[in-house]
Structures are given as structure tokens and as C-alpha cells.
Short mmCIF file of N, CA and C in Angstrom, two decimals:
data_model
loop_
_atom_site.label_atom_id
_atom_site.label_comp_id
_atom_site.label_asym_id
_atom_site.label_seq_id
_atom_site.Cartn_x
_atom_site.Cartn_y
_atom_site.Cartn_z
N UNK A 294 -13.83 0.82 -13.13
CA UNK A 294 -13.34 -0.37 -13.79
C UNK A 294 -14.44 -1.41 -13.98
N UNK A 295 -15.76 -0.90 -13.79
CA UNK A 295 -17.02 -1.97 -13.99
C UNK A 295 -17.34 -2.70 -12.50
N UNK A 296 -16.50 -2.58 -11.47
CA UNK A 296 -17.37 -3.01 -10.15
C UNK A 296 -18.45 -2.36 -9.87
N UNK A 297 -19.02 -2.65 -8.83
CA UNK A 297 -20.53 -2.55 -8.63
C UNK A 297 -19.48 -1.86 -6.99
N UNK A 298 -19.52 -0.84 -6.40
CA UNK A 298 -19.26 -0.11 -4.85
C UNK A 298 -19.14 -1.93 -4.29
N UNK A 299 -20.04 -2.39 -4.28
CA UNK A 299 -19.61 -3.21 -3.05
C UNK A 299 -18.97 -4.56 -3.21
N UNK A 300 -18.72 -5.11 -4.71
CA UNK A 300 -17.83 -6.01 -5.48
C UNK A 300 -16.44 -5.11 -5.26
N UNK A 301 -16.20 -3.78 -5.56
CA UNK A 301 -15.00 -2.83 -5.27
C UNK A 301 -14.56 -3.31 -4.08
N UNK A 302 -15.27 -3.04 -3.27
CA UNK A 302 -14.96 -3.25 -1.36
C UNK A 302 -14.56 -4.21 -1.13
N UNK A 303 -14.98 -5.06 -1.67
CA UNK A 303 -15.07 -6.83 -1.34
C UNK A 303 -13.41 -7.24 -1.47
N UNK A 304 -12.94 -6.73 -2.99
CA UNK A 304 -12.12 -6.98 -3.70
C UNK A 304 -10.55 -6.79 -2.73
N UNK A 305 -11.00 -4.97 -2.47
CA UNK A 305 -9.97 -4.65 -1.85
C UNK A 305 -9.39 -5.16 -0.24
N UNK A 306 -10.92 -5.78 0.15
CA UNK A 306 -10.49 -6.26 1.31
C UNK A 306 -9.78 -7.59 1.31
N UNK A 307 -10.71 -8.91 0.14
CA UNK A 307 -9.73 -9.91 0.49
C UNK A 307 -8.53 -9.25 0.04
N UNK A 308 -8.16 -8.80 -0.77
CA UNK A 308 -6.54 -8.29 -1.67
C UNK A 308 -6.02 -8.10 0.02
N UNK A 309 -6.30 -7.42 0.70
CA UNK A 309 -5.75 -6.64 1.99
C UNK A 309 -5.40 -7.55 2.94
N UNK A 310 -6.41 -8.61 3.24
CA UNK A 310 -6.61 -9.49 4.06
C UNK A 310 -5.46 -10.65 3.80
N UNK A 311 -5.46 -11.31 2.22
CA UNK A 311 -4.81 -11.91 1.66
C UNK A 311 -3.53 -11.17 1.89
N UNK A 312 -3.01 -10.57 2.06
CA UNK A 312 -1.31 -10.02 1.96
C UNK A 312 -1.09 -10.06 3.46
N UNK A 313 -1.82 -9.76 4.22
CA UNK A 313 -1.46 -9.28 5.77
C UNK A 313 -0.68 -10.81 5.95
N UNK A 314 -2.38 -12.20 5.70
CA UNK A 314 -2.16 -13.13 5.61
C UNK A 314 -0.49 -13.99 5.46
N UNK A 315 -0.77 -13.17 3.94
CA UNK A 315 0.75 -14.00 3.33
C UNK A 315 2.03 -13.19 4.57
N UNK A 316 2.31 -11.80 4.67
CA UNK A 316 3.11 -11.56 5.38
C UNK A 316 3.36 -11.57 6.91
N UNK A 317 2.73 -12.03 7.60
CA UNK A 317 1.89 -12.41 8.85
C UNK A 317 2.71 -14.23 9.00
N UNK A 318 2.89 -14.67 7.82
CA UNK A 318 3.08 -16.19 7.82
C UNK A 318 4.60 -16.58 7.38
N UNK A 319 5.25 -15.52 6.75
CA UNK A 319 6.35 -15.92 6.02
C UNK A 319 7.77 -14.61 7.07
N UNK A 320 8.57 -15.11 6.53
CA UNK A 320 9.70 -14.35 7.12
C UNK A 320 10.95 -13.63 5.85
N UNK A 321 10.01 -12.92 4.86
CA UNK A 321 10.77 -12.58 4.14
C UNK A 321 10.31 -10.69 4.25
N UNK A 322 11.26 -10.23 4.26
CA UNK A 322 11.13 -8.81 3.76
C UNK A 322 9.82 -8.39 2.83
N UNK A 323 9.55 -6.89 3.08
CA UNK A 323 8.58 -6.65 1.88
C UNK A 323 9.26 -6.28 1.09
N UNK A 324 10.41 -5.68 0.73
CA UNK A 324 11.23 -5.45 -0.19
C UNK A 324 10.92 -6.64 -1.05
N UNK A 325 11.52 -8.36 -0.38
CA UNK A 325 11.40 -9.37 -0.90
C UNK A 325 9.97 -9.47 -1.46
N UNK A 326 8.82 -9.51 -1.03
CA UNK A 326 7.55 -9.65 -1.55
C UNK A 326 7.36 -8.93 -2.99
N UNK A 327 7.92 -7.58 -2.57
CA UNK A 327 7.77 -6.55 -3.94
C UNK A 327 8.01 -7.39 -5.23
N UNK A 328 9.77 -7.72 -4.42
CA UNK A 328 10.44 -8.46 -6.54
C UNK A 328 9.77 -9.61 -6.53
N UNK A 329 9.10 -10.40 -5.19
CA UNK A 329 8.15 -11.42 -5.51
C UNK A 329 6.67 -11.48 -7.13
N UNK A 330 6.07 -9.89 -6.14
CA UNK A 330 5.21 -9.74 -7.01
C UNK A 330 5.05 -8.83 -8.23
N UNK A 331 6.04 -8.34 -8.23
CA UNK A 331 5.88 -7.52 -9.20
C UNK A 331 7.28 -7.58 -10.42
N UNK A 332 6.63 -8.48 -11.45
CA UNK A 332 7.30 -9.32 -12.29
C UNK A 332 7.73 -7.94 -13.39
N UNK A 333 9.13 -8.16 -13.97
CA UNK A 333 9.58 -6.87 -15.02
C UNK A 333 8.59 -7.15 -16.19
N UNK A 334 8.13 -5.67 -16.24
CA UNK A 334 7.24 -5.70 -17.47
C UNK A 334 5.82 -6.04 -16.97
N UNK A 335 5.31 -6.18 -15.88
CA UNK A 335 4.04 -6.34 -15.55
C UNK A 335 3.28 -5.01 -14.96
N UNK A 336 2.45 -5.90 -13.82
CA UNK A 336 1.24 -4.52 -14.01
C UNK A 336 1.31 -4.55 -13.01
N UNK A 337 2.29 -4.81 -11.40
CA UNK A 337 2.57 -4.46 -10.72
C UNK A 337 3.22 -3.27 -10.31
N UNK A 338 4.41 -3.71 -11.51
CA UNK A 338 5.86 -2.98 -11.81
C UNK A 338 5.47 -1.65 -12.37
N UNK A 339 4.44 -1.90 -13.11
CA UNK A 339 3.53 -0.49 -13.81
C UNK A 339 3.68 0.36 -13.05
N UNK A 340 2.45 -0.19 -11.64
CA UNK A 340 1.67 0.54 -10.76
C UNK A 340 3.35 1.36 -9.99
N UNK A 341 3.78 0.29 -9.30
CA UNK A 341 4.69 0.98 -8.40
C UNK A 341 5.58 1.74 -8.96
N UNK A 342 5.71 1.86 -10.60
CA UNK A 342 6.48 3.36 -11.15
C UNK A 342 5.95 4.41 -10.83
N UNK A 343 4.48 3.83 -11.03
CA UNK A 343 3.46 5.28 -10.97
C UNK A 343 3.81 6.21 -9.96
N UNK A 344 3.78 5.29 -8.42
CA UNK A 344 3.66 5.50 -7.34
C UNK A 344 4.74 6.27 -7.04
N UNK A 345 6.28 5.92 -7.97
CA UNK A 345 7.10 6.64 -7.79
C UNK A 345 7.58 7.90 -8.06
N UNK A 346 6.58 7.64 -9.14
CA UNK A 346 6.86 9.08 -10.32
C UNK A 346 5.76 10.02 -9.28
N UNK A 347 4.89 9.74 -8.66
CA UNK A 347 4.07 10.69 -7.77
C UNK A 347 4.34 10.58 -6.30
N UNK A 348 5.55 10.20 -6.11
CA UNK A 348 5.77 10.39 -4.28
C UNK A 348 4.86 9.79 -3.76
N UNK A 349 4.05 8.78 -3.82
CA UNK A 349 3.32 8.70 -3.24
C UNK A 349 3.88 7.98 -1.85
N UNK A 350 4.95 7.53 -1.54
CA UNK A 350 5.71 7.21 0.29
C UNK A 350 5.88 8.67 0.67
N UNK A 351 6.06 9.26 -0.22
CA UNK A 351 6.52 10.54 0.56
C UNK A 351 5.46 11.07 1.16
N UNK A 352 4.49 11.05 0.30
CA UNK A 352 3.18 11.96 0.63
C UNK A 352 2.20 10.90 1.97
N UNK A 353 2.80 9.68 1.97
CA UNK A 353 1.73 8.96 2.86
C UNK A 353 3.07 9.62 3.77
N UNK A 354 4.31 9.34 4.13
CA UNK A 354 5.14 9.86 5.08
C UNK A 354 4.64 11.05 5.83
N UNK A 355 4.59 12.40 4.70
CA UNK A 355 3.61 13.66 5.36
C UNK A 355 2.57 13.50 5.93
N UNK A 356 2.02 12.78 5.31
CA UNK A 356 0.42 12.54 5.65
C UNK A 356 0.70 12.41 7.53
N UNK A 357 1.29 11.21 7.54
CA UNK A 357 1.23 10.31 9.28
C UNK A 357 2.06 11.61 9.91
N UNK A 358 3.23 12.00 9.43
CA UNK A 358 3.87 13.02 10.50
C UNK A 358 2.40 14.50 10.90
N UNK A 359 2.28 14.67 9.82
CA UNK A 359 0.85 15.50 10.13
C UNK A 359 -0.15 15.39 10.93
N UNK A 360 -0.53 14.26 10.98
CA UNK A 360 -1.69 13.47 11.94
C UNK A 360 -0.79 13.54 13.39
N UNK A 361 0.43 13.16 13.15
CA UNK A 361 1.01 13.20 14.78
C UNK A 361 1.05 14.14 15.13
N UNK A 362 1.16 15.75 14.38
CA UNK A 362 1.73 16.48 15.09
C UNK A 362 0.31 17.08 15.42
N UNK A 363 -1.01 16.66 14.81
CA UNK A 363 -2.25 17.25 15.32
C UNK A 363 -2.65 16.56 16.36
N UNK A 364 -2.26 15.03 16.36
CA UNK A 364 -2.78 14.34 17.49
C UNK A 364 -2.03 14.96 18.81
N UNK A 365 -0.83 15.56 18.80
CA UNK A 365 -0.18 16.32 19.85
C UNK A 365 -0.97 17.35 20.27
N UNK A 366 -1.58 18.34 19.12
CA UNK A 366 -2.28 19.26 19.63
C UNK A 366 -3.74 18.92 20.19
N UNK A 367 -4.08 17.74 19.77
CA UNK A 367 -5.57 17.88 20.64
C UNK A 367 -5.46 17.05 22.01
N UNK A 368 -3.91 16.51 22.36
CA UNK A 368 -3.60 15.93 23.57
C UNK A 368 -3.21 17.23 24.43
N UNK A 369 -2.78 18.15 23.78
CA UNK A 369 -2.27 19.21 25.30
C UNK A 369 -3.40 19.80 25.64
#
């Protein structure tokens, strides 16, 4: 998208930092945050179709149950 690797990094961290922030401070649901930020017809709303149309909860879901069930095996 034209960043430079470490303008990329930068970006994603305040973005990361900034949300923990905001949700860290407020007492609303992320559900609530979602219809906060992601306005009909925008480029939020875009993204998180995407996300839907590719499982992507599901696949982070697999992902962590996977990791647990290896972190089991290198604990016994």
C-alpha cells in the first residue's frame, strides 16, 4: 500500500495500542465498538464482510484450540 516495513509497523501498532486504549477506558461491548466503527457502506464494513466471507473467527478459533492442544503435548 506504499509504506516503507517500518511506517507499516508503526501504523499497526498505534492502530493496536489506540483500540486497547479506547477499550481498556470505556464500558461498552465490542459488539458495540464494531457498529461504532464500522459505518454502513464504509471500509470497515467492507473489511469485516471480507473476514466473514473467509472465516476468518473460525480459523483464528482453530488456530488457538491447536496451539492448546500442542501446548498440552509439550507439557506431558
Amino acid at each position: 500500500m506504499g509504506f516503507t516495513e517500518p511506517e507499516a509497523e508503526l501504523l499497526v501498532k498505534q492502530t493496536f495500542l489506540g483500540a486497547v486504549h479506547l477499550y481498556s477506558n470505556n464500558s461498552i461491548s465490542t459488539q458495540e465498538w464494531m457498529d461504532k466503527v464500522a459505518s454502513k457502506g464504509g471500509t470497515t464494513e467492507e473489511a469485516v464482510k471480507h473476514f466473514e466471507k473467509w472465516c476468518v473467527s473460525k480459523n483464528i478459533q482453530e488456530a488457538v484450540e491447536a496451539a492448546r492442544i500442542r501446548s498440552q503435548q509439550l507439557g506431558s
